[in-house]
Each structure stands twice: as C-alpha cells, then as structure tokens.
Amino acid sequence: MKKYILLFALMLASVAGFAKDIKTVVVTTTPQMHCANCENKIKGNLRFEKGVKKIDTSIPDQTITIQYDADKTTPVKLLQGFTKFGYSARVVEKGEKVKKNEKEVCDNM
C-alpha cells in the first residue's frame, strides 16, 4: 500500500512540474474595434502569437481579453504583436472604462 501511495505522490509532483502558468491581460486598440470584421482581424492574427491560449473581444467595452502562457510570452510581447497587423495596443487598467472614439471610421468593412 505504501508503495502505491509513494507512486501516486510522485505522479502528482511530476504533473505539478508540467503545470502551465496561464495569465490574463486586457487590452484596447487603436484603431478601435467597430464591427465583426475588426474582431475577426484581431483574433485571426493574434492567435498566431506564441503562447496565446484564448482571445475574447468586446466591441461595446472596446477590450480584448487574452489568456496566455506566461512561460512562453509576456504582455509586452503580446502588445508588440498587434503592430504586425496594423494596430497599436495598450493594457487596460483595472476598473478603467475605455471611451469609444466616435470620429474614427472602420477600415475593415
């Protein structure tokens, strides 16, 4: 019985060693998102960035929530990735409400 308990404990320890450090960052972009085409452009391009696990967009909130593997990337690298497809991005502070720029025109329609 002790042999099985020891084996189980070793298996748990090895699984813990392989656990990923998944973190979340919320960003907003310039230009802002206006339509489904904007969302698709961001999701379609950002998914190729190393370490990205999940991307959720919100046009009403003007935010992109990115879950990523912190062992493979950082928020700074993710922000730099937006420039590859014509956007700039910045981290949204906790509790911050992003104002929509009503004068901006959508180039993705």
JSON list of C-alpha atoms in Angstrom, two decimals:
[
{"chain": "A", "resi": 1, "resn": "MET", "atom": "CA", "xyz": [0.00, 0.00, 0.00]},
{"chain": "A", "resi": 2, "resn": "LYS", "atom": "CA", "xyz": [2.83, 2.41, 0.88]},
{"chain": "A", "resi": 3, "resn": "LYS", "atom": "CA", "xyz": [4.35, 1.66, -2.50]},
{"chain": "A", "resi": 4, "resn": "TYR", "atom": "CA", "xyz": [1.19, 2.88, -4.28]},
{"chain": "A", "resi": 5, "resn": "ILE", "atom": "CA", "xyz": [0.93, 5.98, -2.13]},
{"chain": "A", "resi": 6, "resn": "LEU", "atom": "CA", "xyz": [4.53, 6.86, -2.92]},
{"chain": "A", "resi": 7, "resn": "LEU", "atom": "CA", "xyz": [3.94, 6.22, -6.62]},
{"chain": "A", "resi": 8, "resn": "PHE", "atom": "CA", "xyz": [0.82, 8.42, -6.55]},
{"chain": "A", "resi": 9, "resn": "ALA", "atom": "CA", "xyz": [2.71, 11.20, -4.76]},
{"chain": "A", "resi": 10, "resn": "LEU", "atom": "CA", "xyz": [5.48, 11.07, -7.38]},
{"chain": "A", "resi": 11, "resn": "MET", "atom": "CA", "xyz": [2.93, 11.26, -10.18]},
{"chain": "A", "resi": 12, "resn": "LEU", "atom": "CA", "xyz": [1.29, 14.32, -8.61]},
{"chain": "A", "resi": 13, "resn": "ALA", "atom": "CA", "xyz": [4.66, 16.01, -8.20]},
{"chain": "A", "resi": 14, "resn": "SER", "atom": "CA", "xyz": [5.55, 15.40, -11.85]},
{"chain": "A", "resi": 15, "resn": "VAL", "atom": "CA", "xyz": [2.19, 16.78, -13.04]},
{"chain": "A", "resi": 16, "resn": "ALA", "atom": "CA", "xyz": [2.70, 19.91, -10.92]},
{"chain": "A", "resi": 17, "resn": "GLY", "atom": "CA", "xyz": [6.06, 20.39, -12.61]},
{"chain": "A", "resi": 18, "resn": "PHE", "atom": "CA", "xyz": [4.36, 20.48, -16.01]},
{"chain": "A", "resi": 19, "resn": "ALA", "atom": "CA", "xyz": [1.57, 22.87, -14.98]},
{"chain": "A", "resi": 20, "resn": "LYS", "atom": "CA", "xyz": [1.40, 25.93, -17.18]},
{"chain": "A", "resi": 21, "resn": "ASP", "atom": "CA", "xyz": [1.39, 29.45, -15.84]},
{"chain": "A", "resi": 22, "resn": "ILE", "atom": "CA", "xyz": [-1.75, 30.77, -17.59]},
{"chain": "A", "resi": 23, "resn": "LYS", "atom": "CA", "xyz": [-2.35, 34.51, -17.11]},
{"chain": "A", "resi": 24, "resn": "THR", "atom": "CA", "xyz": [-4.80, 37.05, -18.47]},
{"chain": "A", "resi": 25, "resn": "VAL", "atom": "CA", "xyz": [-4.29, 40.56, -19.80]},
{"chain": "A", "resi": 26, "resn": "VAL", "atom": "CA", "xyz": [-6.96, 43.00, -21.01]},
{"chain": "A", "resi": 27, "resn": "VAL", "atom": "CA", "xyz": [-6.00, 45.45, -23.77]},
{"chain": "A", "resi": 28, "resn": "THR", "atom": "CA", "xyz": [-7.59, 48.05, -26.00]},
{"chain": "A", "resi": 29, "resn": "THR", "atom": "CA", "xyz": [-6.53, 49.01, -29.51]},
{"chain": "A", "resi": 30, "resn": "THR", "atom": "CA", "xyz": [-6.01, 51.93, -31.83]},
{"chain": "A", "resi": 31, "resn": "PRO", "atom": "CA", "xyz": [-7.78, 51.93, -34.19]},
{"chain": "A", "resi": 32, "resn": "GLN", "atom": "CA", "xyz": [-10.72, 50.76, -32.15]},
{"chain": "A", "resi": 33, "resn": "MET", "atom": "CA", "xyz": [-12.99, 47.81, -32.98]},
{"chain": "A", "resi": 34, "resn": "HIS", "atom": "CA", "xyz": [-16.15, 48.79, -34.86]},
{"chain": "A", "resi": 35, "resn": "CYS", "atom": "CA", "xyz": [-17.56, 45.56, -36.31]},
{"chain": "A", "resi": 36, "resn": "ALA", "atom": "CA", "xyz": [-17.25, 41.79, -36.56]},
{"chain": "A", "resi": 37, "resn": "ASN", "atom": "CA", "xyz": [-14.59, 42.25, -39.26]},
{"chain": "A", "resi": 38, "resn": "CYS", "atom": "CA", "xyz": [-12.46, 44.18, -36.77]},
{"chain": "A", "resi": 39, "resn": "GLU", "atom": "CA", "xyz": [-12.86, 41.43, -34.19]},
{"chain": "A", "resi": 40, "resn": "ASN", "atom": "CA", "xyz": [-12.03, 38.74, -36.75]},
{"chain": "A", "resi": 41, "resn": "LYS", "atom": "CA", "xyz": [-8.93, 40.58, -37.93]},
{"chain": "A", "resi": 42, "resn": "ILE", "atom": "CA", "xyz": [-7.63, 40.83, -34.36]},
{"chain": "A", "resi": 43, "resn": "LYS", "atom": "CA", "xyz": [-8.48, 37.25, -33.40]},
{"chain": "A", "resi": 44, "resn": "GLY", "atom": "CA", "xyz": [-7.25, 35.84, -36.70]},
{"chain": "A", "resi": 45, "resn": "ASN", "atom": "CA", "xyz": [-3.85, 37.48, -36.41]},
{"chain": "A", "resi": 46, "resn": "LEU", "atom": "CA", "xyz": [-3.31, 37.40, -32.65]},
{"chain": "A", "resi": 47, "resn": "ARG", "atom": "CA", "xyz": [-3.87, 33.65, -32.43]},
{"chain": "A", "resi": 48, "resn": "PHE", "atom": "CA", "xyz": [-0.50, 33.15, -34.16]},
{"chain": "A", "resi": 49, "resn": "GLU", "atom": "CA", "xyz": [1.39, 34.89, -31.36]},
{"chain": "A", "resi": 50, "resn": "LYS", "atom": "CA", "xyz": [3.38, 32.43, -29.28]},
{"chain": "A", "resi": 51, "resn": "GLY", "atom": "CA", "xyz": [1.69, 31.44, -26.01]},
{"chain": "A", "resi": 52, "resn": "VAL", "atom": "CA", "xyz": [-1.81, 32.74, -26.79]},
{"chain": "A", "resi": 53, "resn": "LYS", "atom": "CA", "xyz": [-4.44, 30.35, -25.41]},
{"chain": "A", "resi": 54, "resn": "LYS", "atom": "CA", "xyz": [-7.73, 32.24, -25.73]},
{"chain": "A", "resi": 55, "resn": "ILE", "atom": "CA", "xyz": [-8.93, 35.58, -27.12]},
{"chain": "A", "resi": 56, "resn": "ASP", "atom": "CA", "xyz": [-12.22, 37.28, -26.22]},
{"chain": "A", "resi": 57, "resn": "THR", "atom": "CA", "xyz": [-13.23, 40.58, -27.79]},
{"chain": "A", "resi": 58, "resn": "SER", "atom": "CA", "xyz": [-15.88, 43.10, -26.76]},
{"chain": "A", "resi": 59, "resn": "ILE", "atom": "CA", "xyz": [-16.85, 45.89, -29.14]},
{"chain": "A", "resi": 60, "resn": "PRO", "atom": "CA", "xyz": [-19.10, 47.67, -26.56]},
{"chain": "A", "resi": 61, "resn": "ASP", "atom": "CA", "xyz": [-16.26, 47.69, -23.99]},
{"chain": "A", "resi": 62, "resn": "GLN", "atom": "CA", "xyz": [-13.51, 48.17, -26.61]},
{"chain": "A", "resi": 63, "resn": "THR", "atom": "CA", "xyz": [-11.45, 45.44, -24.93]},
{"chain": "A", "resi": 64, "resn": "ILE", "atom": "CA", "xyz": [-9.59, 42.29, -25.91]},
{"chain": "A", "resi": 65, "resn": "THR", "atom": "CA", "xyz": [-9.05, 39.76, -23.13]},
{"chain": "A", "resi": 66, "resn": "ILE", "atom": "CA", "xyz": [-6.11, 37.46, -23.82]},
{"chain": "A", "resi": 67, "resn": "GLN", "atom": "CA", "xyz": [-5.27, 34.32, -21.88]},
{"chain": "A", "resi": 68, "resn": "TYR", "atom": "CA", "xyz": [-1.64, 33.37, -22.43]},
{"chain": "A", "resi": 69, "resn": "ASP", "atom": "CA", "xyz": [1.06, 31.01, -21.22]},
{"chain": "A", "resi": 70, "resn": "ALA", "atom": "CA", "xyz": [3.42, 33.19, -19.17]},
{"chain": "A", "resi": 71, "resn": "ASP", "atom": "CA", "xyz": [6.21, 30.66, -19.76]},
{"chain": "A", "resi": 72, "resn": "LYS", "atom": "CA", "xyz": [6.06, 31.46, -23.49]},
{"chain": "A", "resi": 73, "resn": "THR", "atom": "CA", "xyz": [5.23, 35.17, -23.73]},
{"chain": "A", "resi": 74, "resn": "THR", "atom": "CA", "xyz": [4.67, 38.42, -21.85]},
{"chain": "A", "resi": 75, "resn": "PRO", "atom": "CA", "xyz": [2.13, 41.25, -22.09]},
{"chain": "A", "resi": 76, "resn": "VAL", "atom": "CA", "xyz": [4.82, 43.42, -23.74]},
{"chain": "A", "resi": 77, "resn": "LYS", "atom": "CA", "xyz": [5.38, 40.83, -26.49]},
{"chain": "A", "resi": 78, "resn": "LEU", "atom": "CA", "xyz": [1.63, 40.48, -26.99]},
{"chain": "A", "resi": 79, "resn": "LEU", "atom": "CA", "xyz": [1.27, 44.26, -27.36]},
{"chain": "A", "resi": 80, "resn": "GLN", "atom": "CA", "xyz": [4.09, 44.28, -29.92]},
{"chain": "A", "resi": 81, "resn": "GLY", "atom": "CA", "xyz": [2.25, 41.58, -31.87]},
{"chain": "A", "resi": 82, "resn": "PHE", "atom": "CA", "xyz": [-0.60, 43.97, -32.67]},
{"chain": "A", "resi": 83, "resn": "THR", "atom": "CA", "xyz": [1.73, 46.11, -34.81]},
{"chain": "A", "resi": 84, "resn": "LYS", "atom": "CA", "xyz": [2.16, 43.20, -37.24]},
{"chain": "A", "resi": 85, "resn": "PHE", "atom": "CA", "xyz": [-1.42, 43.70, -38.45]},
{"chain": "A", "resi": 86, "resn": "GLY", "atom": "CA", "xyz": [-1.79, 47.47, -38.27]},
{"chain": "A", "resi": 87, "resn": "TYR", "atom": "CA", "xyz": [-2.90, 48.13, -34.69]},
{"chain": "A", "resi": 88, "resn": "SER", "atom": "CA", "xyz": [-1.34, 49.51, -31.56]},
{"chain": "A", "resi": 89, "resn": "ALA", "atom": "CA", "xyz": [-2.50, 48.25, -28.19]},
{"chain": "A", "resi": 90, "resn": "ARG", "atom": "CA", "xyz": [-2.20, 49.15, -24.54]},
{"chain": "A", "resi": 91, "resn": "VAL", "atom": "CA", "xyz": [-3.12, 47.41, -21.30]},
{"chain": "A", "resi": 92, "resn": "VAL", "atom": "CA", "xyz": [-6.45, 48.48, -19.78]},
{"chain": "A", "resi": 93, "resn": "GLU", "atom": "CA", "xyz": [-6.10, 49.33, -16.10]},
{"chain": "A", "resi": 94, "resn": "LYS", "atom": "CA", "xyz": [-8.37, 47.51, -13.65]},
{"chain": "A", "resi": 95, "resn": "GLY", "atom": "CA", "xyz": [-11.72, 49.34, -13.45]},
{"chain": "A", "resi": 96, "resn": "GLU", "atom": "CA", "xyz": [-10.93, 51.56, -16.45]},
{"chain": "A", "resi": 97, "resn": "LYS", "atom": "CA", "xyz": [-13.73, 52.21, -18.94]},
{"chain": "A", "resi": 98, "resn": "VAL", "atom": "CA", "xyz": [-12.46, 52.71, -22.48]},
{"chain": "A", "resi": 99, "resn": "LYS", "atom": "CA", "xyz": [-14.19, 55.57, -24.28]},
{"chain": "A", "resi": 100, "resn": "LYS", "atom": "CA", "xyz": [-15.33, 54.94, -27.82]},
{"chain": "A", "resi": 101, "resn": "ASN", "atom": "CA", "xyz": [-13.89, 57.30, -30.42]},
{"chain": "A", "resi": 102, "resn": "GLU", "atom": "CA", "xyz": [-17.00, 58.33, -32.36]},
{"chain": "A", "resi": 103, "resn": "LYS", "atom": "CA", "xyz": [-14.94, 60.18, -35.02]},
{"chain": "A", "resi": 104, "resn": "GLU", "atom": "CA", "xyz": [-12.99, 57.09, -36.05]},
{"chain": "A", "resi": 105, "resn": "VAL", "atom": "CA", "xyz": [-14.00, 55.29, -39.25]},
{"chain": "A", "resi": 106, "resn": "CYS", "atom": "CA", "xyz": [-13.78, 51.50, -39.76]},
{"chain": "A", "resi": 107, "resn": "ASP", "atom": "CA", "xyz": [-11.32, 50.39, -42.43]},
{"chain": "A", "resi": 108, "resn": "ASN", "atom": "CA", "xyz": [-12.30, 46.71, -42.19]},
{"chain": "A", "resi": 109, "resn": "MET", "atom": "CA", "xyz": [-15.80, 46.92, -43.69]}
]
